[in-house]
Short mmCIF file of C-alpha atoms and ligand atoms in Angstrom, two decimals:
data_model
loop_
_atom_site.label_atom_id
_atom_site.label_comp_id
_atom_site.label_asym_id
_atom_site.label_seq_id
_atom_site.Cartn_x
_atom_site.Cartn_y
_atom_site.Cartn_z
CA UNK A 1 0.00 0.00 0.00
CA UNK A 2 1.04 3.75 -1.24
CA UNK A 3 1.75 6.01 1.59
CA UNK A 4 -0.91 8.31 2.22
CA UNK A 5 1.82 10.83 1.82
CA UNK A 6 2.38 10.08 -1.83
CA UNK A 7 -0.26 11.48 -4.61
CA UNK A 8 -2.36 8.47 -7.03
CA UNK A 9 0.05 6.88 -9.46
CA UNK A 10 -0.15 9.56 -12.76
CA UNK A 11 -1.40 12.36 -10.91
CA UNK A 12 0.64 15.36 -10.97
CA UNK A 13 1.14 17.99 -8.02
CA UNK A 14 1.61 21.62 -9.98
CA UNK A 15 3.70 24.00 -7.36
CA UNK A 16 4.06 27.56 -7.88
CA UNK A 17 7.04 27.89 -9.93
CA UNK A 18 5.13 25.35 -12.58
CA UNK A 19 1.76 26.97 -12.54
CA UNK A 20 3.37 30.04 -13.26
CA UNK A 21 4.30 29.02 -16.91
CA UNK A 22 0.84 27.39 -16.92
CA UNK A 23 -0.87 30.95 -15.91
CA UNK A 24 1.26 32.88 -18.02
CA UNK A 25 0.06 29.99 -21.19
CA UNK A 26 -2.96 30.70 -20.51
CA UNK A 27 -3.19 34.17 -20.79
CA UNK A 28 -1.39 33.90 -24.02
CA UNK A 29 -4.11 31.34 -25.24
CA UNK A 30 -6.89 33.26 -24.01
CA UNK A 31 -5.75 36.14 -25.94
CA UNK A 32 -4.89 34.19 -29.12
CA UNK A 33 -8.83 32.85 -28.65
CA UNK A 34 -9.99 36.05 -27.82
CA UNK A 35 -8.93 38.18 -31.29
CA UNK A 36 -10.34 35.25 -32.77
CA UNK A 37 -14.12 35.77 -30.94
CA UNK A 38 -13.84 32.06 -29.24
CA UNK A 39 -16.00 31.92 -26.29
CA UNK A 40 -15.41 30.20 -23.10
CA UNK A 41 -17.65 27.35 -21.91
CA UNK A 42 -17.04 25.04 -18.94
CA UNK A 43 -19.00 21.47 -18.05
CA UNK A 44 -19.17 19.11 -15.73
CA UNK A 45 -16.29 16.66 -14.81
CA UNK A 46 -18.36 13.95 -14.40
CA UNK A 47 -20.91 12.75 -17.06
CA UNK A 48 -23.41 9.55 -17.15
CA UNK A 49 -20.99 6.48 -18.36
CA UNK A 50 -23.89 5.73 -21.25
CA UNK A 51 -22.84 9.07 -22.93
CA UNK A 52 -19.03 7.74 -23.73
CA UNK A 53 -20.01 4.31 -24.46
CA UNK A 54 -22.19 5.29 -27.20
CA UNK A 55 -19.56 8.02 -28.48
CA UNK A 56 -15.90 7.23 -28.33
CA UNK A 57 -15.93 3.72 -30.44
CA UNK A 58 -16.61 0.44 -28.62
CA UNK A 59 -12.99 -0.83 -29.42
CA UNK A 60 -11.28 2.32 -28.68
CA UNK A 61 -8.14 1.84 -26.09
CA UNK A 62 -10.27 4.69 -24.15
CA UNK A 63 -13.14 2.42 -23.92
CA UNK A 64 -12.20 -0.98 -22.98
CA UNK A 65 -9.54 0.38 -20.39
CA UNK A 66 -8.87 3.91 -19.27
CA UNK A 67 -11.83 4.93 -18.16
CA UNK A 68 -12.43 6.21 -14.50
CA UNK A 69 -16.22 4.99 -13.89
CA UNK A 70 -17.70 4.17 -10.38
CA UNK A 71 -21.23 3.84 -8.94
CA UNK A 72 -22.37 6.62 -7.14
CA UNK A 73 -24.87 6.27 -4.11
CA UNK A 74 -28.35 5.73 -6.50
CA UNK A 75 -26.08 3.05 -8.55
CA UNK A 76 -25.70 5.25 -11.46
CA UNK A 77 -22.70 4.37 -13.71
CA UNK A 78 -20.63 7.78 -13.56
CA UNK A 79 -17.40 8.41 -15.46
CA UNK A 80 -14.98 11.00 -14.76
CA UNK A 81 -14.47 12.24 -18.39
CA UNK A 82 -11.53 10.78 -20.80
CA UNK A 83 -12.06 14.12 -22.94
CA UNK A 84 -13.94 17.09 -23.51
CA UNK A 85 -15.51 17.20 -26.92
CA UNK A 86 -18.49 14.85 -25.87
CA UNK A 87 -19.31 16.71 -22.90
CA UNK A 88 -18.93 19.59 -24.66
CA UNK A 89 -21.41 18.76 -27.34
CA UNK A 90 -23.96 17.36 -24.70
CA UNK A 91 -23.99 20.88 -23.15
CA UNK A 92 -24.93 22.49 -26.15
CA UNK A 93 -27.64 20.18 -26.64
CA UNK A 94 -28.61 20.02 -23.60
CA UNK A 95 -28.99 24.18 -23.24
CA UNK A 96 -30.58 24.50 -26.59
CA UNK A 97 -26.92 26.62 -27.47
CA UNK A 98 -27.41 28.25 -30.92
CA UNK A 99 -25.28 26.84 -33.22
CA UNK A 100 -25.13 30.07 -35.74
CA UNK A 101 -24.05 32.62 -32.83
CA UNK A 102 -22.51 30.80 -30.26
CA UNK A 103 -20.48 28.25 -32.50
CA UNK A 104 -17.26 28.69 -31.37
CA UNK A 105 -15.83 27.57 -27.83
CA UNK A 106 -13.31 27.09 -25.77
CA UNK A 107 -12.39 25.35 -22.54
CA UNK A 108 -9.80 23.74 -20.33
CA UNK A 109 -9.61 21.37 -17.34
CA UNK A 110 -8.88 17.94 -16.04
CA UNK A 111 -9.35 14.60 -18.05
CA UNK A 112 -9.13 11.20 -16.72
CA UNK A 113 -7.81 8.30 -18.36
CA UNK A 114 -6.31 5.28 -16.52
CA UNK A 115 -2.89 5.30 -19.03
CA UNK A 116 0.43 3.83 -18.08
CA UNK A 117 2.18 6.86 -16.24
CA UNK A 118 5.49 7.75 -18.48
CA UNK A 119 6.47 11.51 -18.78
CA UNK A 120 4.08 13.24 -21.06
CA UNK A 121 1.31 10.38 -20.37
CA UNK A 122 -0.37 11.08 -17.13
CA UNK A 123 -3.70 9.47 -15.69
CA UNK A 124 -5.03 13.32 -15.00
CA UNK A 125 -4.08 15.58 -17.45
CA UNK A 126 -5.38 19.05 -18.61
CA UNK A 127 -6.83 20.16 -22.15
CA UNK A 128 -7.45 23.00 -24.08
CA UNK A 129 -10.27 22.28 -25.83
CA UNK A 130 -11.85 24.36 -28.94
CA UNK A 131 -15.18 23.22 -30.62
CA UNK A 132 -16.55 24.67 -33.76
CA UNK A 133 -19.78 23.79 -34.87
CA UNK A 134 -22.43 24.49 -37.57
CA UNK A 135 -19.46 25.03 -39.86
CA UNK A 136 -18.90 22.30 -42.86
CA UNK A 137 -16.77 24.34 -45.12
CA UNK A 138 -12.62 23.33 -44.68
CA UNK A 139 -11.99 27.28 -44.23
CA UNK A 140 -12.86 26.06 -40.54
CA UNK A 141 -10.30 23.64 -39.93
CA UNK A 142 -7.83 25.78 -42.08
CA UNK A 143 -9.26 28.93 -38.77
CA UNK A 144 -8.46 26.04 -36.09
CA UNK A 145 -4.90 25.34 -37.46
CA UNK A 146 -4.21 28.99 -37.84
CA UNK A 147 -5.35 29.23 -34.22
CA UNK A 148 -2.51 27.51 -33.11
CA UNK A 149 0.00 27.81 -35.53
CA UNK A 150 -0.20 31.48 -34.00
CA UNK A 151 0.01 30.61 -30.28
CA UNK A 152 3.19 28.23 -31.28
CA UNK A 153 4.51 31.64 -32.91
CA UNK A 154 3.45 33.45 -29.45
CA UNK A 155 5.41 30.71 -27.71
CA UNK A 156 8.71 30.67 -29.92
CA UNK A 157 7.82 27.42 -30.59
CA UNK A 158 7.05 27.15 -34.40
CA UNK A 159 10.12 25.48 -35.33
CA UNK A 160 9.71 22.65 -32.37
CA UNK A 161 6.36 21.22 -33.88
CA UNK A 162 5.19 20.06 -37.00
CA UNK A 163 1.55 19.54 -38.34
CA UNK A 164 0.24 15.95 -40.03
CA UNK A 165 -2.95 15.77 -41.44
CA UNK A 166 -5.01 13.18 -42.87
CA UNK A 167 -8.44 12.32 -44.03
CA UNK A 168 -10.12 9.65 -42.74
CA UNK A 169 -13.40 10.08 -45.41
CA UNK A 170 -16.89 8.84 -44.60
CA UNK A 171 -18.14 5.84 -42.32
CA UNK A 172 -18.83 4.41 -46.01
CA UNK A 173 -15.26 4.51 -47.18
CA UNK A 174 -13.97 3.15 -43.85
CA UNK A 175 -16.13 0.48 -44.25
CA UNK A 176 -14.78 -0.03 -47.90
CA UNK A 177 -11.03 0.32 -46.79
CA UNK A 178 -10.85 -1.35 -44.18
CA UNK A 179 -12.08 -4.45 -45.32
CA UNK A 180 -9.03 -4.17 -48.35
CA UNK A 181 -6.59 -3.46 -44.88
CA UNK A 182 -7.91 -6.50 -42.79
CA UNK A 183 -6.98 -8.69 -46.61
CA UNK A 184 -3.82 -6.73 -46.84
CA UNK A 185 -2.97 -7.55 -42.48
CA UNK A 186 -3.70 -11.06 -42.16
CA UNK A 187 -1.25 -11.58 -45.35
CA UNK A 188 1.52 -10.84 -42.34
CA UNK A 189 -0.38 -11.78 -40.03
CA UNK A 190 2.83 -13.76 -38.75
CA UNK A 191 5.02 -10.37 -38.44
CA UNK A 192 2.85 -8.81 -36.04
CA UNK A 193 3.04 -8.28 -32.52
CA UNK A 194 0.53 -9.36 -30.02
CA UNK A 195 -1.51 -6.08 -30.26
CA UNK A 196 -2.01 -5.52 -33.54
CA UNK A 197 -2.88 -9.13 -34.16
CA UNK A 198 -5.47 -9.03 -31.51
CA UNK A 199 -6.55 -5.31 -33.19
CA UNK A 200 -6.91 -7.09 -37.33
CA UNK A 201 -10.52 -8.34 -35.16
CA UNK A 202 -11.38 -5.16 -33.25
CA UNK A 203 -9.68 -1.94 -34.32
CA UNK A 204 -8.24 -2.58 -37.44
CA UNK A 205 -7.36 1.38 -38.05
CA UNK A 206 -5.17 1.82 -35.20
CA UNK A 207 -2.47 -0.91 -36.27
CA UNK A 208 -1.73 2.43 -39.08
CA UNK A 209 0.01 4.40 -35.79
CA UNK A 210 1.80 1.36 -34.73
CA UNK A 211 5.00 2.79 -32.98
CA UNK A 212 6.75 -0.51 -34.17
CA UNK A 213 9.08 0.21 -36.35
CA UNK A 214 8.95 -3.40 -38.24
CA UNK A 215 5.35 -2.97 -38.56
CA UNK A 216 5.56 0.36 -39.69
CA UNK A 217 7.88 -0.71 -42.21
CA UNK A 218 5.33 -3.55 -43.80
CA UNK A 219 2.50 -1.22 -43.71
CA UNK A 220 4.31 1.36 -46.48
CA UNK A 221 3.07 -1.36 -48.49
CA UNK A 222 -0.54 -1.36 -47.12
CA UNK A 223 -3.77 0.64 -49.15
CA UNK A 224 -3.99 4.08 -48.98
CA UNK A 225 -7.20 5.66 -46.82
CA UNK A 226 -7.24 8.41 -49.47
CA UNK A 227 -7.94 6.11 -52.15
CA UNK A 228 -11.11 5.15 -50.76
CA UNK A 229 -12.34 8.92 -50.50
CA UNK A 230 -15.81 9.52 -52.06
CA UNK A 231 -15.77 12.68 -54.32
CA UNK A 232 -17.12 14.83 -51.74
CA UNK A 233 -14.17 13.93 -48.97
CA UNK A 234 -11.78 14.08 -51.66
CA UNK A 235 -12.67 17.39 -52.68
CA UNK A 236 -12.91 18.87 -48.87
CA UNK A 237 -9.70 17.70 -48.45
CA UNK A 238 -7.97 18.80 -51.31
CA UNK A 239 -9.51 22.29 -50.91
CA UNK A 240 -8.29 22.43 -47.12
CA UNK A 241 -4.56 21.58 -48.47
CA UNK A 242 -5.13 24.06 -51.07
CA UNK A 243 -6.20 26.46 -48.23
CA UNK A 244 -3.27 25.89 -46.40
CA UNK A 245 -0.71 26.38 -49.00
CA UNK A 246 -2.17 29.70 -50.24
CA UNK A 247 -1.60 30.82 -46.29
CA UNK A 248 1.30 29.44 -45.89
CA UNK A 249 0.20 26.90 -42.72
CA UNK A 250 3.29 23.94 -43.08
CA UNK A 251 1.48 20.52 -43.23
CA UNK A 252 2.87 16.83 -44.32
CA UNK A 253 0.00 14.57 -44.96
CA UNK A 254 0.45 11.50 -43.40
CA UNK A 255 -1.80 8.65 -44.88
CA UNK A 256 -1.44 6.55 -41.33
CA UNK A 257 -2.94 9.25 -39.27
CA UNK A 258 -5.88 7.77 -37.28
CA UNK A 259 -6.98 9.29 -34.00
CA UNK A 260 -7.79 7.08 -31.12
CA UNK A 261 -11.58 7.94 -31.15
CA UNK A 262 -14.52 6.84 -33.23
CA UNK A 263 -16.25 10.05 -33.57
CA UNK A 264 -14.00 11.26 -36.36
CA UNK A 265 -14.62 11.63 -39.94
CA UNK A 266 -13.02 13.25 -43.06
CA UNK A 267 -10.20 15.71 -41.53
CA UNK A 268 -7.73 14.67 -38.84
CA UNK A 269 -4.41 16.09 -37.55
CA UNK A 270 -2.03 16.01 -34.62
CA UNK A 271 0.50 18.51 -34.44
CA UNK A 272 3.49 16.69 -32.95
CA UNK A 273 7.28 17.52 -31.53
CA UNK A 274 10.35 15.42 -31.49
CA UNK A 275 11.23 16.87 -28.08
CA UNK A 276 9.25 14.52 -26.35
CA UNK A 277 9.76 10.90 -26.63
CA UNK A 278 7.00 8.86 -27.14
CA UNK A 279 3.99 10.54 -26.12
CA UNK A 280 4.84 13.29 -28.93
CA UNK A 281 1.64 14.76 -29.84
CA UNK A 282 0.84 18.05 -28.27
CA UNK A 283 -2.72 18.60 -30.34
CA UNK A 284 -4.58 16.63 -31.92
CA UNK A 285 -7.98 16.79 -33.31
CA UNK A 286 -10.51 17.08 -36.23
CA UNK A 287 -13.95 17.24 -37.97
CA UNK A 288 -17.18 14.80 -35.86
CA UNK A 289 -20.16 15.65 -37.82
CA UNK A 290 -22.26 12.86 -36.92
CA UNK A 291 -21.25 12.86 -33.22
CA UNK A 292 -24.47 15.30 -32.42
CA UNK A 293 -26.64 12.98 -33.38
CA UNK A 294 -25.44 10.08 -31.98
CA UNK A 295 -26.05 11.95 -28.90
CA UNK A 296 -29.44 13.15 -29.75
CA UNK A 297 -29.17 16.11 -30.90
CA UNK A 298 -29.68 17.45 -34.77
CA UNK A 299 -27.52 16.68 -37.27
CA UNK A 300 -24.46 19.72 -37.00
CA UNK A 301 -21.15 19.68 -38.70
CA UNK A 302 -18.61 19.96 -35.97
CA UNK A 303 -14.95 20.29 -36.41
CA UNK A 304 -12.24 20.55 -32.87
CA UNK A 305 -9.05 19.96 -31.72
CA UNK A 306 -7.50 19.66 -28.14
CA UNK A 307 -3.98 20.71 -26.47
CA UNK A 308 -2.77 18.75 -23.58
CA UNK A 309 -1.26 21.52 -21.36
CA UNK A 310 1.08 19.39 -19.43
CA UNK A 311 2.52 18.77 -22.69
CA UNK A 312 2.66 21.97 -24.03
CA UNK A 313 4.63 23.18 -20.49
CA UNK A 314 6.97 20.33 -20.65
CA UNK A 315 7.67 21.56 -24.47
CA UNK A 316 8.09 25.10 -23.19
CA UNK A 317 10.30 24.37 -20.83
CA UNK A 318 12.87 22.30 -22.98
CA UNK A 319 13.02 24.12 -25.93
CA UNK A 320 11.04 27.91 -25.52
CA UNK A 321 13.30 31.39 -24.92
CA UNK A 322 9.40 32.76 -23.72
CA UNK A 323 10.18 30.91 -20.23
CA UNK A 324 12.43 34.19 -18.99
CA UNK A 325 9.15 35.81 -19.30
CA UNK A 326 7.20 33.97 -16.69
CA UNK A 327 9.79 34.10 -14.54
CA UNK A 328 8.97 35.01 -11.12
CA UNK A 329 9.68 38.47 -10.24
CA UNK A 330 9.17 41.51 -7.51
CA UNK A 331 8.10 45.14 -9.07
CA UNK A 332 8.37 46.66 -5.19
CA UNK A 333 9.98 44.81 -1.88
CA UNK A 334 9.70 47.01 1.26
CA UNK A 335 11.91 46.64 3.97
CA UNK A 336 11.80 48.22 7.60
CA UNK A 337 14.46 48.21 10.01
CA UNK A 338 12.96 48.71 13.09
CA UNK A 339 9.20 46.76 14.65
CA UNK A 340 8.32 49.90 15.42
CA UNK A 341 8.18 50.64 11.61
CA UNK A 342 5.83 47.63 10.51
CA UNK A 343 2.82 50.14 10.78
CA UNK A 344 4.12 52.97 8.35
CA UNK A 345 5.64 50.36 6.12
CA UNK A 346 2.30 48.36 5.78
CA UNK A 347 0.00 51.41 5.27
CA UNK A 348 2.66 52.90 2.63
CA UNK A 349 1.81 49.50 0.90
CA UNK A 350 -1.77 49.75 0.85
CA UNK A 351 -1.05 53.35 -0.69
CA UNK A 352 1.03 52.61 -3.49
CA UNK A 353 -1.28 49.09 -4.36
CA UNK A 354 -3.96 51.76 -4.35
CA UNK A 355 -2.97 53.85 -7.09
CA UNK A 356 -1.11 51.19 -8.61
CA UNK A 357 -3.16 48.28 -8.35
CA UNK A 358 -1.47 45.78 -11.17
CA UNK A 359 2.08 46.56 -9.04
CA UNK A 360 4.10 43.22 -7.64
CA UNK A 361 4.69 44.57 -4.03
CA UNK A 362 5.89 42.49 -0.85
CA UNK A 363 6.67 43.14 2.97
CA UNK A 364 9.05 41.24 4.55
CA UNK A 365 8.13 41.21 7.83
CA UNK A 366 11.90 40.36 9.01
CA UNK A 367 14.08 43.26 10.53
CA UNK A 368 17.85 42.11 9.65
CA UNK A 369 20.57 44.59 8.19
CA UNK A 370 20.22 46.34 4.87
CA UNK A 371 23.04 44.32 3.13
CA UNK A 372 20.95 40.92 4.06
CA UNK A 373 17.43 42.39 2.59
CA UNK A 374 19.55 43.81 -0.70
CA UNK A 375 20.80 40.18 -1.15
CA UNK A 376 17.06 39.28 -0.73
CA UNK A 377 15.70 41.37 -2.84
CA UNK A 378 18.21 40.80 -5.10
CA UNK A 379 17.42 36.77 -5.22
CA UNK A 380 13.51 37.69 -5.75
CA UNK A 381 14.43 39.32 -9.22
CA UNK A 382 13.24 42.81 -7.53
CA UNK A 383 13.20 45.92 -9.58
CA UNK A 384 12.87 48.24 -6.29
CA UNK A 385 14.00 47.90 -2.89
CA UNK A 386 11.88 50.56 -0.47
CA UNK A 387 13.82 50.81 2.93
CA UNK A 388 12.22 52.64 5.96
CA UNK A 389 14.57 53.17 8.91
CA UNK A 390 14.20 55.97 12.05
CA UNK A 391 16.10 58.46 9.81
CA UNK A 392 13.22 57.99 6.98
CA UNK A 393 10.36 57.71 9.20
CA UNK A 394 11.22 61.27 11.27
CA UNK A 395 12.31 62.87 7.86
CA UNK A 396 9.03 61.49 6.13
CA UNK A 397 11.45 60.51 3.59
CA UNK A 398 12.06 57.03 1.92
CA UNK A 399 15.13 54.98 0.50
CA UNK A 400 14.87 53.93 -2.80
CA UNK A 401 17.28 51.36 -4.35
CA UNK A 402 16.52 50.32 -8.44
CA UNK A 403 18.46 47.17 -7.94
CA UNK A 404 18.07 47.13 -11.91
CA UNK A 405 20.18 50.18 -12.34
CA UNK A 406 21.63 49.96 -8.91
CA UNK A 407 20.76 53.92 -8.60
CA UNK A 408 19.53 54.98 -5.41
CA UNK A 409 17.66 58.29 -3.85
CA UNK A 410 16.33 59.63 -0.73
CA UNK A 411 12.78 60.62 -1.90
CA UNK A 412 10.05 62.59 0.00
CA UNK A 413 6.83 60.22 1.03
CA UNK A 414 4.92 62.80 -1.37
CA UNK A 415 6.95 62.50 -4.26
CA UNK A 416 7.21 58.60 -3.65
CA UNK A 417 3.96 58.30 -5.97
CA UNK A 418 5.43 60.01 -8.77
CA UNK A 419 8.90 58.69 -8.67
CA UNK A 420 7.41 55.37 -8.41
CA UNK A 421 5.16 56.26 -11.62
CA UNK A 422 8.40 57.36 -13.66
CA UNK A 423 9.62 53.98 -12.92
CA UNK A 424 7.07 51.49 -13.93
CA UNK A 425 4.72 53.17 -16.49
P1 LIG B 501 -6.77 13.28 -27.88
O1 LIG B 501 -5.81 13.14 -29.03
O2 LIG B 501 -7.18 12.05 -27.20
O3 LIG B 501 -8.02 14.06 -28.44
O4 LIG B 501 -6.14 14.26 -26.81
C1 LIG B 501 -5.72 15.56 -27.17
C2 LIG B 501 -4.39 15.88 -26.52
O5 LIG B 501 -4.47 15.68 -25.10
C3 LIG B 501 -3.24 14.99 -26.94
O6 LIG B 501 -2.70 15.41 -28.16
C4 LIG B 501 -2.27 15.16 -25.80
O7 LIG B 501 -1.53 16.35 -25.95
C5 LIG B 501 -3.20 15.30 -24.61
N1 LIG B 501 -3.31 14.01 -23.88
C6 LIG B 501 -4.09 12.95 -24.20
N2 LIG B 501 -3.94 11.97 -23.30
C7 LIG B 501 -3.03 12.40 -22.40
C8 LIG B 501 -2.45 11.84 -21.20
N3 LIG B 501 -2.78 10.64 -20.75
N4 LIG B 501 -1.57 12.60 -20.51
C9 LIG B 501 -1.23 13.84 -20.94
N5 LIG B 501 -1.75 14.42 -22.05
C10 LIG B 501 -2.63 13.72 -22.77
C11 LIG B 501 -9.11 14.39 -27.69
O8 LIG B 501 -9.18 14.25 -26.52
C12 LIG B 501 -10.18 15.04 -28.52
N6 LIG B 501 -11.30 15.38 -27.63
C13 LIG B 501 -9.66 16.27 -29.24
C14 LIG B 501 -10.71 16.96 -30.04
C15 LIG B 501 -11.37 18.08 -29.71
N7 LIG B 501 -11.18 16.53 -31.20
C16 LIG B 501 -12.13 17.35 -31.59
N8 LIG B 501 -12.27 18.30 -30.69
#
């Protein structure tokens, strides 16, 4: 047995120096989503277990055994949720959402999925999820990809991932090519490994992203999913590509893309990193038009992707020069040098967060020589050091020390405002 001191196998504890990048990420996406009118929406984490068995493909690896469900105290099957996108949809069912004015969403938040722990694969993880819907023309997807093509520019991280894209067609021309894939499969039957022979009966489609390399090898041989496109597919497809070279989004389509749910159809991509290891994708996603109705709702074309954010920050953290900028940091430290002082120090704070409410400022509430605090200060990536002594407090005066500039000044408590201003703004 664990120690109760220990957190559940694949769940993460985020401490303050790590959800600082993760604040300072999501500002950045909530401003890329922002100039591009995406609206928030948040659901619950916990859904009916009926509503993912009927949605995310009865063979998927999500289905038959990563899934967090319990009974609760009526004996309803509950599930905390593998994903957003199905959730996501039965809200906007559910609340009647208008599809025309209030198509495009965004949200983030835990997911569930009972994985084997390895870095990058955890068994709670975070998403960023956007969901567009009542849109069936490609200039949608070509939107979503442009979406985060730009917050990989924000996050100097364009050259560390790379986009692959695939269609997947119709049910129909699944149907159709994966009957010619099971033929092609059981002719090496004898060359696979225990998974993918068990998969030629249940999941033919996810042998295609294999990560054996001797399988990968015999399936450059295998048919093509984008030979089995019907005319419509072929020509969604070929406009999105179009789309995306006339805007210059980089793409390599990669006829072995499959995603690891059922809801998909036509368009898929995952943009991926070789930083990473295995678990390389940091977004994947896609169009799910008939996933509406298979929850009950009227038929909508739907198109979505998701980010894992744990991901994304280990990504960030290896390879991104925008880390400096969440760095912690102090705009104002104040420092007394007698008890006595505490008083005039603390209401000198209020003042100054007062007039300049988005200011970093700290007390330290320890009286130890000036050298010490500097040092302090100094450590806490400070920008100014205010020091109150008995010489300040009967002159009404303060010291100031710009530890960027190392300048320093004696400055009246009346001026302090304005010199302070001059600084920062
Ligand atoms: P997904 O590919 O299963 O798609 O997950 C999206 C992203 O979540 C992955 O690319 C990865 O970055 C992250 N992720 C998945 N599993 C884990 C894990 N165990 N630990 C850490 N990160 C993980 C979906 O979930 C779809 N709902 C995406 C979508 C939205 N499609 C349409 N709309």
């Amino acid at each position: 047995m664990k120690s109760i001191k220990q957190s559940i196998r694949g769940c993460s504890d985020y401490l303050p120096e790590y959800m600082r990048i993760w604040r300072f990420l999501e500002t950045k996406i909530i401003n890329v989503l922002n100039s591009y009118c995406y609206n928030e929406i948040q659901f619950p984490i916990i859904e009916n277990t009926e509503l993912f068995q009927r949605t995310i493909g009865v063979s998927t690896d999500i289905l038959l055994k990563e899934m967090y469900s319990f009974k609760d105290k009526k004996n309803n099957s509950i599930t905390l949720r593998p994903e957003g996108t199905i959730g996501c949809v039965r809200t906007i069912i559910e609340n009647k959402l208008n599809s025309i004015t209030e198509n495009r969403l965004w949200y983030v938040g835990p997911m569930f999925r009972y994985e084997r722990p390895q870095k990058g694969r955890y068994r709670q993880f975070n998403q960023l999820g956007i969901e567009v819907f009542g849109i069936s023309e490609p200039e949608i997807e070509l939107e979503l990809l442009m979406i985060f093509s730009r917050l990989l520019h924000d996050l100097k991280l364009s050259n560390s991932v790379y986009l692959e894209i695939n269609s997947i067609g119709s049910k129909r021309a699944r149907r159709l090519y994966i009957k010619d894939l099971v033929i092609f499969l059981k002719k090496y039957e004898k060359k696979l490994d225990i998974d993918s022979k068990k998969r030629i009966y249940t999941n033919p489609l996810r042998i295609l992203d294999t990560k054996n390399k001797a399988i990968q090898s015999l399936l450059k041989e295998a048919p093509v999913i984008l030979d089995y496109l019907d005319e419509k597919s072929k020509f969604h497809f070929e406009k999105l590509c179009l789309l995306m070279n006339k805007v210059n989004v980089k793409y390599k389509i990669n006829t072995r893309l499959v995603r690891g749910l059922d809801y998909y159809n036509d368009t898929v991509f995952e943009w991926k990193t070789n930083s990473l290891g295995s678990q390389n994708t940091v977004c994947g996603g896609g169009r799910y038009d008939t996933l509406f109705q298979q929850i009950g709702g009227k038929s909508t074309s739907a198109v979505g992707c998701a980010v894992g954010i744990e991901r994304l920050i280990l990504l960030i953290r290896k390879e991104s020069m925008i880390l400096k900028e969440a760095a912690s940091f102090i705009d104002i430290y104040l420092f007394f040098l007698k008890k006595e002082i505490y008083f005039i120090v603390l209401k000198l704070a209020e003042n100054i967060r007062t007039v300049f409410p988005t200011l970093k400022i700290k007390i330290d509430f320890l009286v130890s020589n000036i050298s010490n605090k500097l040092r302090k200060a100094n450590r806490c990536n400070t920008t100014v050091a205010l020091i109150l002594g008995e010489k300040e407090v009967l002159t009404k005066t303060v010291l100031v020390k710009n530890l960027k500039n190392n300048m320093q000044m004696i400055v009246s408590k009346k001026e302090l405002i304005k010199y302070l201003k001059k600084i920062f703004f």
